[in-house]
Coordinates of C-alpha atoms in Angstrom, one line a residue:
M873 CA 0.0 0.0 0.0
K874 CA 1.4 3.4 -1.0
K875 CA 1.3 6.4 1.3
L876 CA -1.2 9.1 0.6
V877 CA 0.7 12.4 0.0
I878 CA -1.2 15.7 0.0
A879 CA 0.5 18.8 -1.3
T880 CA -0.2 22.3 -2.5
L881 CA 0.8 23.4 -6.0
S882 CA 1.9 26.9 -7.0
A883 CA 0.0 28.3 -9.9
M884 CA 1.8 28.6 -13.2
V885 CA 2.4 32.0 -14.7
L886 CA -0.9 33.2 -16.0
L887 CA -0.3 36.4 -18.0
P888 CA -2.8 39.3 -17.8
F889 CA -5.7 38.4 -20.0
A890 CA -6.1 42.1 -21.0
A891 CA -3.0 41.3 -23.0
L892 CA -4.9 38.8 -25.1
G893 CA -7.0 41.5 -26.7
V894 CA -10.1 40.1 -25.1
E895 CA -12.7 42.7 -24.2
S896 CA -13.8 42.9 -20.6
A897 CA -17.3 41.5 -19.9
S898 CA -19.6 41.2 -17.0
A899 CA -19.5 37.9 -15.1
A900 CA -22.8 36.9 -16.8
D901 CA -21.1 37.1 -20.2
E902 CA -17.9 35.2 -19.1
A903 CA -16.7 31.7 -19.1
R904 CA -13.9 30.4 -16.9
V905 CA -11.1 28.2 -18.2
R906 CA -8.3 26.3 -16.5
V907 CA -5.5 24.2 -18.2
L908 CA -4.1 20.9 -17.1
Q909 CA -0.8 19.5 -18.5
A910 CA -1.5 15.8 -18.4
S911 CA 0.8 14.6 -21.1
P912 CA 3.3 12.5 -19.2
D913 CA 6.2 12.8 -21.6
A914 CA 5.6 16.3 -23.0
P915 CA 7.9 19.2 -21.9
A916 CA 6.6 22.3 -20.1
V917 CA 4.4 24.2 -22.4
D918 CA 3.3 27.8 -23.2
V919 CA -0.4 28.3 -24.1
Y920 CA -1.3 31.0 -26.6
I921 CA -4.9 32.3 -27.1
N922 CA -5.7 34.3 -30.2
G923 CA -1.9 34.6 -30.8
A924 CA -1.1 36.1 -27.4
E925 CA 0.7 34.2 -24.6
A926 CA -1.7 33.4 -21.8
I927 CA 0.1 30.7 -19.8
S928 CA 3.8 30.3 -19.4
D929 CA 5.9 27.2 -18.6
L930 CA 3.1 24.8 -17.5
A931 CA 4.8 21.5 -16.6
Y932 CA 3.3 18.0 -16.1
P933 CA 1.3 17.4 -13.9
N934 CA 0.3 20.9 -13.0
V935 CA -3.1 22.6 -13.4
T936 CA -3.8 26.3 -13.4
D937 CA -6.4 28.3 -11.6
Y938 CA -9.6 29.2 -13.5
V939 CA -9.3 32.4 -15.5
P940 CA -12.2 34.4 -16.9
L941 CA -12.7 34.9 -20.7
S942 CA -15.6 36.5 -22.6
A943 CA -17.9 33.9 -24.2
G944 CA -17.0 33.2 -27.8
S945 CA -14.6 31.3 -30.0
Y946 CA -10.8 31.3 -29.4
E947 CA -7.9 29.9 -31.3
V948 CA -5.6 28.0 -28.9
A949 CA -2.0 27.0 -29.7
V950 CA 0.2 25.0 -27.3
Y951 CA 4.0 25.2 -27.8
A952 CA 6.9 23.6 -26.0
A953 CA 8.1 26.4 -23.6
A954 CA 11.6 26.3 -25.2
A955 CA 10.1 27.2 -28.6
N956 CA 9.0 30.7 -27.4
G957 CA 5.8 30.5 -29.5
T958 CA 7.6 29.8 -32.7
G959 CA 7.4 26.9 -35.2
T960 CA 4.6 24.3 -35.2
P961 CA 2.4 24.1 -32.1
V962 CA 2.0 20.7 -30.5
I963 CA -1.7 21.4 -30.2
A964 CA -3.8 23.8 -32.3
A965 CA -7.5 23.9 -31.6
T966 CA -10.6 26.1 -31.6
L967 CA -12.2 26.5 -28.2
D968 CA -15.8 27.6 -28.1
L969 CA -16.8 29.0 -24.8
T970 CA -20.4 29.5 -23.5
A971 CA -21.2 32.2 -20.9
S972 CA -21.6 31.2 -17.3
T973 CA -19.8 27.9 -17.9
D974 CA -16.5 26.5 -16.5
Y975 CA -14.1 24.4 -18.5
T976 CA -11.0 22.3 -18.0
V977 CA -8.8 22.0 -21.0
A978 CA -6.3 19.1 -20.6
A979 CA -3.3 18.2 -22.8
V980 CA -3.6 14.4 -22.9
G981 CA -1.8 11.5 -24.5
Q982 CA 1.9 11.0 -25.0
L983 CA 3.7 13.6 -27.0
A984 CA 3.6 11.8 -30.3
A985 CA -0.2 11.7 -30.1
I986 CA -0.9 14.7 -27.8
E987 CA -4.4 16.2 -28.1
P988 CA -6.8 18.4 -26.2
L989 CA -9.5 17.0 -23.9
V990 CA -12.1 19.6 -23.1
L991 CA -14.4 19.1 -20.1
V992 CA -17.4 21.1 -19.0
D993 CA -17.1 21.5 -15.3
N994 CA -20.2 21.7 -13.0
N995 CA -19.0 23.8 -10.1
A996 CA -22.4 24.3 -8.6
L997 CA -21.7 24.1 -4.9
P998 CA -23.0 21.1 -2.9
A999 CA -25.5 21.4 -0.2
L1000 CA -24.4 22.0 3.4
G1001 CA -22.6 18.9 4.7
Q1002 CA -22.0 17.5 1.1
A1003 CA -19.1 17.3 -1.3
H1004 CA -19.1 16.6 -5.0
L1005 CA -16.4 14.3 -6.6
R1006 CA -15.7 13.5 -10.3
F1007 CA -13.2 11.1 -11.9
V1008 CA -11.3 11.7 -15.2
H1009 CA -9.0 9.2 -16.9
T1010 CA -6.0 11.0 -18.5
S1011 CA -3.5 8.1 -18.3
P1012 CA -2.8 7.2 -22.0
N1013 CA -1.6 3.6 -21.5
A1014 CA -3.6 2.5 -18.5
P1015 CA -6.4 -0.1 -19.0
A1016 CA -10.0 0.3 -18.0
V1017 CA -10.7 0.2 -14.3
D1018 CA -13.5 0.2 -11.8
I1019 CA -13.7 2.4 -8.7
A1020 CA -15.2 0.7 -5.6
A1021 CA -16.2 2.1 -2.2
A1022 CA -16.0 0.0 1.0
G1023 CA -19.4 -1.5 1.6
A1024 CA -20.9 -0.2 -1.6
G1025 CA -19.2 -2.1 -4.4
V1026 CA -18.4 -0.5 -7.8
V1027 CA -19.5 3.1 -8.1
V1028 CA -17.6 4.0 -11.3
P1029 CA -17.4 1.0 -13.7
N1030 CA -15.2 0.2 -16.7
A1031 CA -13.5 3.6 -17.1
A1032 CA -11.2 4.0 -20.1
F1033 CA -8.8 6.7 -21.3
K1034 CA -10.4 10.2 -21.7
D1035 CA -13.6 9.0 -19.9
A1036 CA -15.1 11.4 -17.2
S1037 CA -17.6 10.5 -14.6
G1038 CA -20.5 12.5 -13.4
Y1039 CA -20.2 14.3 -10.1
L1040 CA -21.0 12.1 -7.2
P1041 CA -22.8 14.0 -4.4
L1042 CA -21.4 12.6 -1.2
S1043 CA -21.7 13.3 2.5
A1044 CA -18.6 15.1 3.7
G1045 CA -16.3 12.8 5.5
S1046 CA -13.8 10.0 4.8
Y1047 CA -14.1 7.2 2.3
D1048 CA -12.2 4.0 1.7
L1049 CA -11.8 3.6 -2.1
S1050 CA -10.3 0.9 -4.2
V1051 CA -9.1 0.7 -7.8
L1052 CA -9.9 -2.6 -9.4
A1053 CA -9.0 -4.1 -12.8
A1054 CA -12.3 -3.5 -14.7
G1055 CA -14.7 -6.4 -14.4
T1056 CA -12.7 -8.1 -11.7
S1057 CA -12.3 -8.1 -7.9
T1058 CA -8.5 -7.7 -8.2
V1059 CA -7.5 -4.8 -6.0
A1060 CA -4.7 -2.7 -7.7
L1061 CA -4.7 0.0 -5.1
D1062 CA -6.4 0.7 -1.7
L1063 CA -7.1 4.4 -1.1
P1064 CA -8.1 4.6 2.6
D1065 CA -9.4 7.6 4.4
V1066 CA -10.0 9.9 1.4
K1067 CA -11.3 13.1 3.0
L1068 CA -13.9 15.2 1.3
E1069 CA -14.8 18.5 2.9
S1070 CA -18.2 20.1 3.2
G1071 CA -19.0 22.6 0.4
K1072 CA -16.3 21.6 -1.9
V1073 CA -16.2 20.2 -5.5
Y1074 CA -13.4 17.9 -6.5
T1075 CA -12.0 16.3 -9.6
A1076 CA -9.7 13.3 -9.5
F1077 CA -7.4 13.0 -12.5
A1078 CA -5.6 9.7 -13.4
L1079 CA -2.1 10.7 -14.6
G1080 CA 1.1 9.1 -15.7
L1081 CA 2.1 5.8 -17.4
L1082 CA 1.4 2.2 -16.6
G1083 CA 4.7 0.5 -15.8
E1084 CA 6.8 3.4 -17.1
T1085 CA 8.1 6.8 -16.0
P1086 CA 6.5 9.0 -14.8
P1087 CA 4.5 6.4 -12.9
L1088 CA 0.7 6.3 -12.6
T1089 CA -0.7 8.6 -10.1
A1090 CA -3.9 10.4 -9.3
K1091 CA -4.3 14.1 -8.6
V1092 CA -7.3 15.4 -6.7
V1093 CA -7.9 19.1 -7.2
V1094 CA -10.5 21.3 -5.5
D1095 CA -12.6 22.8 -8.3
A1096 CA -14.8 25.1 -6.1
Q1097 CA -15.6 25.7 -2.5
A1098 CA -18.2 27.4 -0.5
S1099 CA -15.9 30.2 0.6
L1100 CA -15.2 31.2 -3.0
P1101 CA -17.7 32.2 -5.7
A1102 CA -18.4 29.5 -8.3
A1103 CA -19.8 30.3 -11.7
P1104 CA -23.1 28.6 -12.5
S1105 CA -22.8 25.7 -14.9
T1106 CA -25.2 23.8 -17.2
G1107 CA -23.7 20.5 -16.2
T1108 CA -20.8 18.2 -16.9
G1109 CA -19.7 16.2 -19.9
L1110 CA -17.0 15.3 -22.4
V1111 CA -17.1 18.0 -25.1
T1112 CA -14.1 17.1 -27.3
D1113 CA -11.7 16.1 -26.0
G1114 CA -4.9 27.0 -9.5
S1115 CA -3.0 27.1 -6.9
S1116 CA -4.7 23.8 -6.6
T1117 CA -4.8 21.2 -3.9
E1118 CA -3.5 17.8 -5.2
M1119 CA -3.5 14.4 -3.7
N1120 CA -0.8 12.2 -5.2
L1121 CA -1.9 8.6 -5.0
Y1122 CA 0.9 6.4 -6.2
I1123 CA -0.5 3.3 -7.8
L1124 CA 0.7 0.0 -6.5
A1125 CA 0.0 -2.2 -9.5
G1126 CA -0.2 0.5 -12.1
I1127 CA -4.0 1.0 -12.6
A1128 CA -5.2 4.5 -12.2
L1129 CA -8.0 6.1 -10.4
V1130 CA -10.5 7.1 -13.2
G1131 CA -14.1 7.2 -14.1
I1132 CA -16.9 7.4 -16.7
A1133 CA -20.3 9.0 -16.8
L1134 CA -22.8 7.4 -14.4
A1135 CA -26.2 8.2 -12.9
V1136 CA -25.4 10.6 -10.2
G1137 CA -28.5 10.1 -8.2
V1138 CA -28.0 6.3 -8.0
A1139 CA -24.3 6.6 -7.2
S1140 CA -25.0 9.2 -4.6
T1141 CA -27.5 7.1 -2.7
T1142 CA -25.4 3.9 -2.9
F1143 CA -22.1 5.5 -2.1
A1144 CA -23.1 7.8 0.7
S1145 CA -25.4 5.4 2.6
A1146 CA -23.6 2.1 2.1
T1147 CA -20.2 3.2 3.2
G1148 CA -21.4 4.5 6.5
R1149 CA -18.5 7.0 6.6
R1150 CA -19.0 10.5 8.0

C-alpha cells in the first residue's frame, strides 16, 4: 500500500488576460477556463490564445487556476516552452466558450499523439454537509478500471482513457476507495481515508504511465468551495476532447483512479449510505 501524499501546487504563470485583446465583460457574459498539463512525456508548455501568450511554462502534472474569458470562440495554440511560441504548435484547436460555464482543457496523450481534452465543469456548490467528486481518466496507456467504495461495491465502472464520470454528491467525511481491474475483484490500489470536505467540488485525474516513467498517479484538485464564488454551470460532460490542492496517490499495481459518466442520483444514494463513513 502506498502512502497518501497531500501537497499544494503553486499556480503557473498566468499572464494578464487584458494582453490577449479580449474585451472585458460582465460575469454573466464570461466563461472560466483552466488548463491541465496531463501529457506525461511532454515538456513544459506555453499556451497562446488568439496569438497572445496566456500561460507560461506549464509543466506536467500541473493545473492552473480558473481564469475568466468572454464567451465566444478562441484559437488556442500550445508550444513547448523552449520554442517561445515559434514553429509548429504541439496542439492547435478552436475553443468555443459558453457564458456562465466553467471548462477544464487538458493536454492528454503521449507527446507523439498529444491532443486536447475539453471538459465542461459543473462547479455548482453542494448542499451543506455535502461534497461533489468527479473522476477523469487521463492516463494514456492504463487499461479500463472500476472504482469501488468500501461496503458499496463498484460506483464507477469500466473507465477508459479520456472518460469522465458525473459528479458524485457525497456526505462530507472520509471514504475508503479501491481501484480494481475492470470487471474483476482484483485490487490494484487501496485508497483509505480519502477526506472530502463540506461545500467543496473535487475532480480526481488519473495521470502518468502504466509500468513506465512517470508512474501512474492520481491528482485530486479542488474545483470550487463554499468560501469562493463558483460560476453557474449547465452540467458536466465530455465535449471534445490554480493554486490547486492535489493528492498524489501512487498506484501500486499500475492501474489509475479514473471514471466514466454514471447516474449521479443512484451513485450518490449507494455511495453515501452504504459506506457509512462520516
